[in-house]
Amino acid sequence: MVAELFEKTTLKSYFFSVFISFLIIVFIHYCKNNGSLRIEFLPNIIIFWLLFSGIIFLIGFLENKNSVNTFRAIHLLSFPLIYLFFPHGKELVITKVLIAVLIIFSKYSYSRIFNENKSYIRLFDLSFLIVLLILYNKYFIFFLIIPIKVLFNQKFRDLKHLISFLIPLTFLPLILEIFKKLFFQKYKFFFNYNYMINTWKIEENFFYTEFIWFILIFIAILSSILFIPRRYEKGRYEGFIFMIFWLYISIIMGVFSLHKGEGEWFLSFIPVAYFLGIIIERIKYIKIKNMLIYLLFFIGVISKLIQNKII
């Protein structure tokens, strides 16, 4: 039974997470290539599988370093499972992976603020990472709400934390601008990108690519409201709050196309998988949990086959 494998975070649960991820990535490549698998697809499959598994391991590693882990063993399953429903683009874009890594580290830094004596250092790290995101895409400025929220906490309402927040915000863009003028004048670095706000439009393949994802986003929103930890569970509560911000910001940026390149919904994948994992975890009866997991696998596989006109 699948659910029992992800009751606790063990080497076995990691192994099965990586194995399931491989099967799903192979299946998605099969669908994207009109129902065919050839040997020349293998390098792309392996690279994507390593990156996908690396993201899962990175999240698990950073969360285990926290005194309170907001990610559970069930998320080792929910990430590959929910990926079946994700509206995939044509190709893997490495910049999207780097953005995900920066936000994951931001979440770690944010959680550590509430668990360490030198919280101002972690606030500096958080501010630094978010400024890097903003330099890539100015609409990531929404993430500044998170460190600003920290400053409103009475415990961190002092000059030391304010300076830790402002230093990256003030000096990092200036330093990069100087480097750009000195070394990268002939290249488009983080800058010179034309941004347009385009409200989301229904296209021909809407029902096949995004309708199911919208349903999952709605369920994730419900999960973020219904299963929020109590405030006295400080570590878990704050980690949960970060994921709420991540989810809602991803929805705003997806609906209004405030992104660079393809993939309106790439930012929403991790928070959606996180909150749907919480729903699966909250089910008390193993049989019902297993039935839900099998049902999601079945719906995900059928929807991908229909979407790519294989059946």
mmCIF file of C-alpha atoms in Angstrom:
data_model
loop_
_atom_site.group_PDB
_atom_site.id
_atom_site.type_symbol
_atom_site.label_atom_id
_atom_site.label_comp_id
_atom_site.label_asym_id
_atom_site.label_seq_id
_atom_site.Cartn_x
_atom_site.Cartn_y
_atom_site.Cartn_z
ATOM 1 C CA MET A 1 0.000 0.000 0.000
ATOM 2 C CA VAL A 2 1.396 3.376 -1.030
ATOM 3 C CA ALA A 3 0.252 5.468 1.946
ATOM 4 C CA GLU A 4 2.169 3.338 4.463
ATOM 5 C CA LEU A 5 5.443 4.053 2.652
ATOM 6 C CA PHE A 6 5.043 7.773 3.358
ATOM 7 C CA GLU A 7 3.958 7.698 6.992
ATOM 8 C CA LYS A 8 7.488 8.627 8.138
ATOM 9 C CA THR A 9 10.487 10.244 6.470
ATOM 10 C CA THR A 10 12.873 7.341 5.932
ATOM 11 C CA LEU A 11 15.370 6.197 3.315
ATOM 12 C CA LYS A 12 12.646 3.918 1.962
ATOM 13 C CA SER A 13 10.227 6.834 1.512
ATOM 14 C CA TYR A 14 12.937 8.860 -0.277
ATOM 15 C CA PHE A 15 13.734 5.896 -2.530
ATOM 16 C CA PHE A 16 10.102 5.383 -3.521
ATOM 17 C CA SER A 17 9.647 9.135 -4.046
ATOM 18 C CA VAL A 18 12.575 9.157 -6.501
ATOM 19 C CA PHE A 19 11.288 5.984 -8.201
ATOM 20 C CA ILE A 20 7.742 7.373 -8.593
ATOM 21 C CA SER A 21 9.186 10.664 -9.855
ATOM 22 C CA PHE A 22 11.109 8.777 -12.538
ATOM 23 C CA LEU A 23 8.022 6.874 -13.696
ATOM 24 C CA ILE A 24 5.929 10.052 -13.871
ATOM 25 C CA ILE A 25 8.596 12.012 -15.750
ATOM 26 C CA VAL A 26 8.969 9.161 -18.279
ATOM 27 C CA PHE A 27 5.181 9.091 -18.676
ATOM 28 C CA ILE A 28 4.991 12.874 -19.192
ATOM 29 C CA HIS A 29 7.707 12.722 -21.867
ATOM 30 C CA TYR A 30 5.743 9.901 -23.502
ATOM 31 C CA CYS A 31 2.637 12.108 -23.594
ATOM 32 C CA LYS A 32 4.456 15.254 -24.766
ATOM 33 C CA ASN A 33 5.965 13.298 -27.663
ATOM 34 C CA ASN A 34 2.588 12.083 -28.960
ATOM 35 C CA GLY A 35 2.725 8.670 -27.380
ATOM 36 C CA SER A 36 6.252 7.679 -28.326
ATOM 37 C CA LEU A 37 9.461 7.044 -26.404
ATOM 38 C CA ARG A 38 12.800 6.957 -28.185
ATOM 39 C CA ILE A 39 16.350 6.528 -26.962
ATOM 40 C CA GLU A 40 17.202 10.155 -27.860
ATOM 41 C CA PHE A 41 14.716 11.305 -25.208
ATOM 42 C CA LEU A 42 16.704 9.561 -22.452
ATOM 43 C CA PRO A 43 19.196 12.419 -21.691
ATOM 44 C CA ASN A 44 16.343 14.920 -21.254
ATOM 45 C CA ILE A 45 14.423 12.466 -19.077
ATOM 46 C CA ILE A 46 17.441 11.809 -16.837
ATOM 47 C CA ILE A 47 18.332 15.520 -16.512
ATOM 48 C CA PHE A 48 14.755 16.451 -15.659
ATOM 49 C CA TRP A 49 14.466 13.538 -13.216
ATOM 50 C CA LEU A 50 17.698 14.542 -11.434
ATOM 51 C CA LEU A 51 16.564 18.173 -11.175
ATOM 52 C CA PHE A 52 13.102 17.197 -9.940
ATOM 53 C CA SER A 53 14.504 14.735 -7.390
ATOM 54 C CA GLY A 54 17.127 17.315 -6.392
ATOM 55 C CA ILE A 55 14.399 19.831 -5.557
ATOM 56 C CA ILE A 56 12.654 17.245 -3.370
ATOM 57 C CA PHE A 57 15.927 16.339 -1.597
ATOM 58 C CA LEU A 58 16.786 20.032 -1.122
ATOM 59 C CA ILE A 59 13.437 20.729 0.528
ATOM 60 C CA GLY A 60 13.781 17.639 2.729
ATOM 61 C CA PHE A 61 17.372 18.518 3.713
ATOM 62 C CA LEU A 62 16.601 22.146 4.616
ATOM 63 C CA GLU A 63 13.436 21.236 6.487
ATOM 64 C CA ASN A 64 15.275 18.616 8.540
ATOM 65 C CA LYS A 65 17.701 21.351 9.623
ATOM 66 C CA ASN A 66 14.775 23.283 11.075
ATOM 67 C CA SER A 67 13.692 22.507 14.620
ATOM 68 C CA VAL A 68 10.106 22.278 13.357
ATOM 69 C CA ASN A 69 9.587 20.572 10.000
ATOM 70 C CA THR A 70 6.655 21.971 7.993
ATOM 71 C CA PHE A 71 7.152 19.413 5.222
ATOM 72 C CA ARG A 72 6.095 15.858 6.017
ATOM 73 C CA ALA A 73 6.848 12.446 4.557
ATOM 74 C CA ILE A 74 3.621 12.635 2.541
ATOM 75 C CA HIS A 75 5.095 15.517 0.541
ATOM 76 C CA LEU A 76 7.653 13.089 -0.885
ATOM 77 C CA LEU A 77 4.633 11.544 -2.610
ATOM 78 C CA SER A 78 2.521 14.650 -3.245
ATOM 79 C CA PHE A 79 5.238 16.388 -5.309
ATOM 80 C CA PRO A 80 5.487 13.715 -8.042
ATOM 81 C CA LEU A 81 1.755 12.928 -7.767
ATOM 82 C CA ILE A 82 0.615 16.528 -8.288
ATOM 83 C CA TYR A 83 3.171 16.972 -11.060
ATOM 84 C CA LEU A 84 0.923 14.702 -13.153
ATOM 85 C CA PHE A 85 -1.661 17.512 -13.205
ATOM 86 C CA PHE A 86 0.713 20.409 -13.822
ATOM 87 C CA PRO A 87 0.232 22.240 -17.182
ATOM 88 C CA HIS A 88 3.668 21.514 -18.637
ATOM 89 C CA GLY A 89 5.461 23.713 -21.145
ATOM 90 C CA LYS A 90 7.340 22.525 -24.190
ATOM 91 C CA GLU A 91 10.791 22.467 -22.632
ATOM 92 C CA LEU A 92 12.513 22.547 -19.256
ATOM 93 C CA VAL A 93 13.634 26.104 -18.444
ATOM 94 C CA ILE A 94 16.617 26.127 -16.072
ATOM 95 C CA THR A 95 15.853 29.669 -14.859
ATOM 96 C CA LYS A 96 12.531 28.399 -13.473
ATOM 97 C CA VAL A 97 14.413 25.760 -11.475
ATOM 98 C CA LEU A 98 16.804 28.418 -10.120
ATOM 99 C CA ILE A 99 13.857 30.593 -9.082
ATOM 100 C CA ALA A 100 12.326 27.641 -7.234
ATOM 101 C CA VAL A 101 15.659 27.034 -5.452
ATOM 102 C CA LEU A 102 15.881 30.700 -4.382
ATOM 103 C CA ILE A 103 12.339 30.623 -2.965
ATOM 104 C CA ILE A 104 13.035 27.321 -1.157
ATOM 105 C CA PHE A 105 16.102 28.881 0.486
ATOM 106 C CA SER A 106 13.999 31.962 1.290
ATOM 107 C CA LYS A 107 11.483 29.748 3.063
ATOM 108 C CA TYR A 108 14.293 28.140 5.060
ATOM 109 C CA SER A 109 15.752 31.541 6.048
ATOM 110 C CA TYR A 110 12.301 32.792 7.039
ATOM 111 C CA SER A 111 11.642 29.775 9.260
ATOM 112 C CA ARG A 112 15.060 30.136 10.937
ATOM 113 C CA ILE A 113 14.301 33.739 11.931
ATOM 114 C CA PHE A 114 11.925 32.415 14.588
ATOM 115 C CA ASN A 115 14.255 29.659 15.815
ATOM 116 C CA GLU A 116 17.648 31.369 16.199
ATOM 117 C CA ASN A 117 19.113 33.944 18.552
ATOM 118 C CA LYS A 118 20.807 35.832 15.703
ATOM 119 C CA SER A 119 17.552 36.253 13.823
ATOM 120 C CA TYR A 120 18.769 39.445 12.134
ATOM 121 C CA ILE A 121 21.286 37.366 10.113
ATOM 122 C CA ARG A 122 18.484 35.183 8.796
ATOM 123 C CA LEU A 123 16.445 38.291 7.988
ATOM 124 C CA PHE A 124 19.427 39.592 6.011
ATOM 125 C CA ASP A 125 19.569 36.253 4.120
ATOM 126 C CA LEU A 126 15.843 36.413 3.403
ATOM 127 C CA SER A 127 16.043 39.988 2.141
ATOM 128 C CA PHE A 128 19.099 39.150 0.003
ATOM 129 C CA LEU A 129 17.373 36.191 -1.684
ATOM 130 C CA ILE A 130 14.184 38.139 -2.385
ATOM 131 C CA VAL A 131 16.168 41.020 -3.895
ATOM 132 C CA LEU A 132 17.816 38.506 -6.271
ATOM 133 C CA LEU A 133 14.343 37.393 -7.321
ATOM 134 C CA ILE A 134 13.254 40.997 -7.876
ATOM 135 C CA LEU A 135 16.322 41.682 -10.014
ATOM 136 C CA TYR A 136 15.264 38.814 -12.241
ATOM 137 C CA ASN A 137 11.598 39.862 -12.383
ATOM 138 C CA LYS A 138 10.410 43.051 -10.726
ATOM 139 C CA TYR A 139 7.013 41.529 -9.943
ATOM 140 C CA PHE A 140 8.630 39.282 -7.364
ATOM 141 C CA ILE A 141 8.452 42.437 -5.251
ATOM 142 C CA PHE A 142 5.289 40.873 -3.777
ATOM 143 C CA PHE A 143 7.602 38.598 -1.759
ATOM 144 C CA LEU A 144 8.856 41.644 0.172
ATOM 145 C CA ILE A 145 5.618 41.380 2.134
ATOM 146 C CA ILE A 146 7.208 38.433 3.971
ATOM 147 C CA PRO A 147 10.249 40.219 5.532
ATOM 148 C CA ILE A 148 8.106 43.323 6.140
ATOM 149 C CA LYS A 149 5.716 41.099 8.095
ATOM 150 C CA VAL A 150 8.693 39.986 10.219
ATOM 151 C CA LEU A 151 9.536 43.603 11.047
ATOM 152 C CA PHE A 152 6.012 44.133 12.358
ATOM 153 C CA ASN A 153 6.565 41.345 14.867
ATOM 154 C CA GLN A 154 7.208 42.979 18.240
ATOM 155 C CA LYS A 155 10.169 40.678 18.891
ATOM 156 C CA PHE A 156 11.998 41.952 15.772
ATOM 157 C CA ARG A 157 10.898 45.565 15.840
ATOM 158 C CA ASP A 158 14.325 47.132 16.362
ATOM 159 C CA LEU A 159 17.082 48.942 14.448
ATOM 160 C CA LYS A 160 19.258 45.831 14.038
ATOM 161 C CA HIS A 161 16.552 43.928 12.136
ATOM 162 C CA LEU A 162 15.556 46.973 10.114
ATOM 163 C CA ILE A 163 19.146 47.466 8.927
ATOM 164 C CA SER A 164 19.452 43.739 8.116
ATOM 165 C CA PHE A 165 16.381 44.075 5.911
ATOM 166 C CA LEU A 166 17.471 47.314 4.201
ATOM 167 C CA ILE A 167 21.128 46.527 3.395
ATOM 168 C CA PRO A 168 20.437 43.975 0.603
ATOM 169 C CA LEU A 169 17.490 46.017 -0.621
ATOM 170 C CA THR A 170 19.662 49.119 -0.975
ATOM 171 C CA PHE A 171 23.125 47.914 -1.911
ATOM 172 C CA LEU A 172 22.673 44.683 -3.901
ATOM 173 C CA PRO A 173 20.972 46.381 -6.913
ATOM 174 C CA LEU A 174 23.645 49.106 -6.772
ATOM 175 C CA ILE A 175 26.513 46.579 -6.729
ATOM 176 C CA LEU A 176 25.028 44.598 -9.613
ATOM 177 C CA GLU A 177 24.477 47.785 -11.597
ATOM 178 C CA ILE A 178 28.151 48.666 -11.154
ATOM 179 C CA PHE A 179 29.184 45.161 -12.267
ATOM 180 C CA LYS A 180 26.858 45.455 -15.235
ATOM 181 C CA LYS A 181 28.434 48.755 -16.345
ATOM 182 C CA LEU A 182 31.979 47.444 -15.863
ATOM 183 C CA PHE A 183 31.746 43.878 -17.164
ATOM 184 C CA PHE A 184 28.372 43.157 -18.762
ATOM 185 C CA GLN A 185 27.582 46.264 -20.771
ATOM 186 C CA LYS A 186 27.200 44.290 -24.005
ATOM 187 C CA TYR A 187 24.953 41.637 -22.475
ATOM 188 C CA LYS A 188 21.398 41.541 -21.191
ATOM 189 C CA PHE A 189 21.934 40.625 -17.575
ATOM 190 C CA PHE A 190 18.978 40.881 -15.163
ATOM 191 C CA PHE A 191 17.860 44.082 -16.780
ATOM 192 C CA ASN A 192 16.427 45.560 -19.978
ATOM 193 C CA TYR A 193 13.370 43.365 -20.057
ATOM 194 C CA ASN A 194 10.033 44.714 -21.256
ATOM 195 C CA TYR A 195 7.234 43.745 -18.910
ATOM 196 C CA MET A 196 3.583 43.642 -19.834
ATOM 197 C CA ILE A 197 0.587 42.890 -17.650
ATOM 198 C CA ASN A 198 -1.740 40.607 -19.593
ATOM 199 C CA THR A 199 -4.868 39.274 -17.962
ATOM 200 C CA TRP A 200 -5.233 35.558 -18.416
ATOM 201 C CA LYS A 201 -7.117 34.490 -21.550
ATOM 202 C CA ILE A 202 -9.020 31.290 -22.281
ATOM 203 C CA GLU A 203 -7.385 29.456 -25.164
ATOM 204 C CA GLU A 204 -8.437 26.463 -27.245
ATOM 205 C CA ASN A 205 -6.689 23.897 -25.062
ATOM 206 C CA PHE A 206 -7.843 25.509 -21.799
ATOM 207 C CA PHE A 207 -9.937 22.572 -20.604
ATOM 208 C CA TYR A 208 -7.076 20.156 -21.191
ATOM 209 C CA THR A 209 -4.172 22.124 -19.756
ATOM 210 C CA GLU A 210 -5.390 24.455 -17.020
ATOM 211 C CA PHE A 211 -8.916 23.620 -15.916
ATOM 212 C CA ILE A 212 -7.822 20.736 -13.661
ATOM 213 C CA TRP A 213 -4.915 22.835 -12.351
ATOM 214 C CA PHE A 214 -7.372 25.583 -11.384
ATOM 215 C CA ILE A 215 -9.387 23.029 -9.421
ATOM 216 C CA LEU A 216 -6.228 21.941 -7.570
ATOM 217 C CA ILE A 217 -5.330 25.584 -6.833
ATOM 218 C CA PHE A 218 -8.818 26.108 -5.379
ATOM 219 C CA ILE A 219 -8.446 22.979 -3.207
ATOM 220 C CA ALA A 220 -4.997 24.217 -2.091
ATOM 221 C CA ILE A 221 -6.556 27.551 -1.055
ATOM 222 C CA LEU A 222 -9.160 25.682 1.013
ATOM 223 C CA SER A 223 -6.368 23.622 2.614
ATOM 224 C CA SER A 224 -4.446 26.811 3.464
ATOM 225 C CA ILE A 225 -7.530 28.143 5.258
ATOM 226 C CA LEU A 226 -8.783 24.989 6.975
ATOM 227 C CA PHE A 227 -5.538 23.426 8.183
ATOM 228 C CA ILE A 228 -3.537 26.426 9.386
ATOM 229 C CA PRO A 229 -1.567 25.451 12.539
ATOM 230 C CA ARG A 230 -2.249 27.171 15.851
ATOM 231 C CA ARG A 231 -0.087 30.178 16.705
ATOM 232 C CA TYR A 232 1.577 28.445 19.652
ATOM 233 C CA GLU A 233 3.116 25.999 17.157
ATOM 234 C CA LYS A 234 5.494 28.807 16.224
ATOM 235 C CA GLY A 235 7.895 27.039 13.874
ATOM 236 C CA ARG A 236 5.246 25.150 11.946
ATOM 237 C CA TYR A 237 2.857 28.126 11.942
ATOM 238 C CA GLU A 238 5.398 30.506 10.399
ATOM 239 C CA GLY A 239 6.467 27.970 7.761
ATOM 240 C CA PHE A 240 2.810 27.490 6.872
ATOM 241 C CA ILE A 241 2.347 31.262 6.565
ATOM 242 C CA PHE A 242 5.272 31.468 4.132
ATOM 243 C CA MET A 243 3.662 28.786 1.971
ATOM 244 C CA ILE A 244 0.359 30.717 2.024
ATOM 245 C CA PHE A 245 2.143 33.838 0.744
ATOM 246 C CA TRP A 246 3.905 31.736 -1.907
ATOM 247 C CA LEU A 247 0.604 30.210 -3.065
ATOM 248 C CA TYR A 248 -1.315 33.505 -3.245
ATOM 249 C CA ILE A 249 1.547 35.375 -4.949
ATOM 250 C CA SER A 250 1.832 32.571 -7.515
ATOM 251 C CA ILE A 251 -1.897 32.903 -8.271
ATOM 252 C CA ILE A 252 -1.614 36.680 -8.771
ATOM 253 C CA MET A 253 1.421 36.317 -11.024
ATOM 254 C CA GLY A 254 -0.244 33.505 -12.984
ATOM 255 C CA VAL A 255 -3.571 35.253 -13.557
ATOM 256 C CA PHE A 256 -1.961 38.533 -14.661
ATOM 257 C CA SER A 257 0.987 36.899 -16.500
ATOM 258 C CA LEU A 258 3.582 38.733 -14.409
ATOM 259 C CA HIS A 259 6.316 36.329 -15.433
ATOM 260 C CA LYS A 260 9.229 36.117 -17.837
ATOM 261 C CA GLY A 261 8.934 33.581 -20.608
ATOM 262 C CA GLU A 262 6.545 30.639 -20.704
ATOM 263 C CA GLY A 263 4.889 28.920 -17.780
ATOM 264 C CA GLU A 264 2.294 31.068 -16.055
ATOM 265 C CA TRP A 265 1.803 28.520 -13.296
ATOM 266 C CA PHE A 266 5.324 27.242 -12.602
ATOM 267 C CA LEU A 267 5.455 29.297 -9.394
ATOM 268 C CA SER A 268 2.320 27.618 -8.038
ATOM 269 C CA PHE A 269 3.502 24.000 -8.333
ATOM 270 C CA ILE A 270 5.368 23.643 -5.010
ATOM 271 C CA PRO A 271 2.734 25.375 -2.803
ATOM 272 C CA VAL A 272 -0.128 23.463 -4.489
ATOM 273 C CA ALA A 273 1.699 20.146 -3.954
ATOM 274 C CA TYR A 274 2.413 21.200 -0.352
ATOM 275 C CA PHE A 275 -1.183 22.056 0.579
ATOM 276 C CA LEU A 276 -2.672 19.031 -1.193
ATOM 277 C CA GLY A 277 -0.137 16.872 0.645
ATOM 278 C CA ILE A 278 -1.500 18.267 3.912
ATOM 279 C CA ILE A 279 -5.017 17.189 2.919
ATOM 280 C CA ILE A 280 -3.804 13.632 2.231
ATOM 281 C CA GLU A 281 -1.885 13.610 5.528
ATOM 282 C CA ARG A 282 -4.965 14.700 7.512
ATOM 283 C CA ILE A 283 -6.989 11.676 6.379
ATOM 284 C CA LYS A 284 -7.001 9.327 9.369
ATOM 285 C CA TYR A 285 -7.961 6.051 7.721
ATOM 286 C CA ILE A 286 -5.238 4.369 5.658
ATOM 287 C CA LYS A 287 -7.724 2.712 3.287
ATOM 288 C CA ILE A 288 -9.344 6.044 2.393
ATOM 289 C CA LYS A 289 -5.912 7.641 2.035
ATOM 290 C CA ASN A 290 -4.797 4.887 -0.346
ATOM 291 C CA MET A 291 -8.024 5.143 -2.343
ATOM 292 C CA LEU A 292 -7.508 8.896 -2.765
ATOM 293 C CA ILE A 293 -3.878 8.424 -3.863
ATOM 294 C CA TYR A 294 -4.847 5.744 -6.441
ATOM 295 C CA LEU A 295 -7.733 7.917 -7.663
ATOM 296 C CA LEU A 296 -5.421 10.911 -8.152
ATOM 297 C CA PHE A 297 -2.921 8.753 -10.064
ATOM 298 C CA PHE A 298 -5.715 7.428 -12.280
ATOM 299 C CA ILE A 299 -7.201 10.879 -12.994
ATOM 300 C CA GLY A 300 -3.729 12.345 -13.614
ATOM 301 C CA VAL A 301 -2.769 9.625 -16.122
ATOM 302 C CA ILE A 302 -6.105 9.733 -17.989
ATOM 303 C CA SER A 303 -6.152 13.543 -18.141
ATOM 304 C CA LYS A 304 -2.599 13.632 -19.575
ATOM 305 C CA LEU A 305 -3.492 11.032 -22.218
ATOM 306 C CA ILE A 306 -6.622 12.989 -23.192
ATOM 307 C CA GLN A 307 -4.781 16.325 -23.159
ATOM 308 C CA ASN A 308 -2.169 15.025 -25.611
ATOM 309 C CA LYS A 309 -4.810 13.277 -27.758
ATOM 310 C CA ILE A 310 -3.329 9.834 -27.190
ATOM 311 C CA ILE A 311 -6.741 8.418 -26.279
#
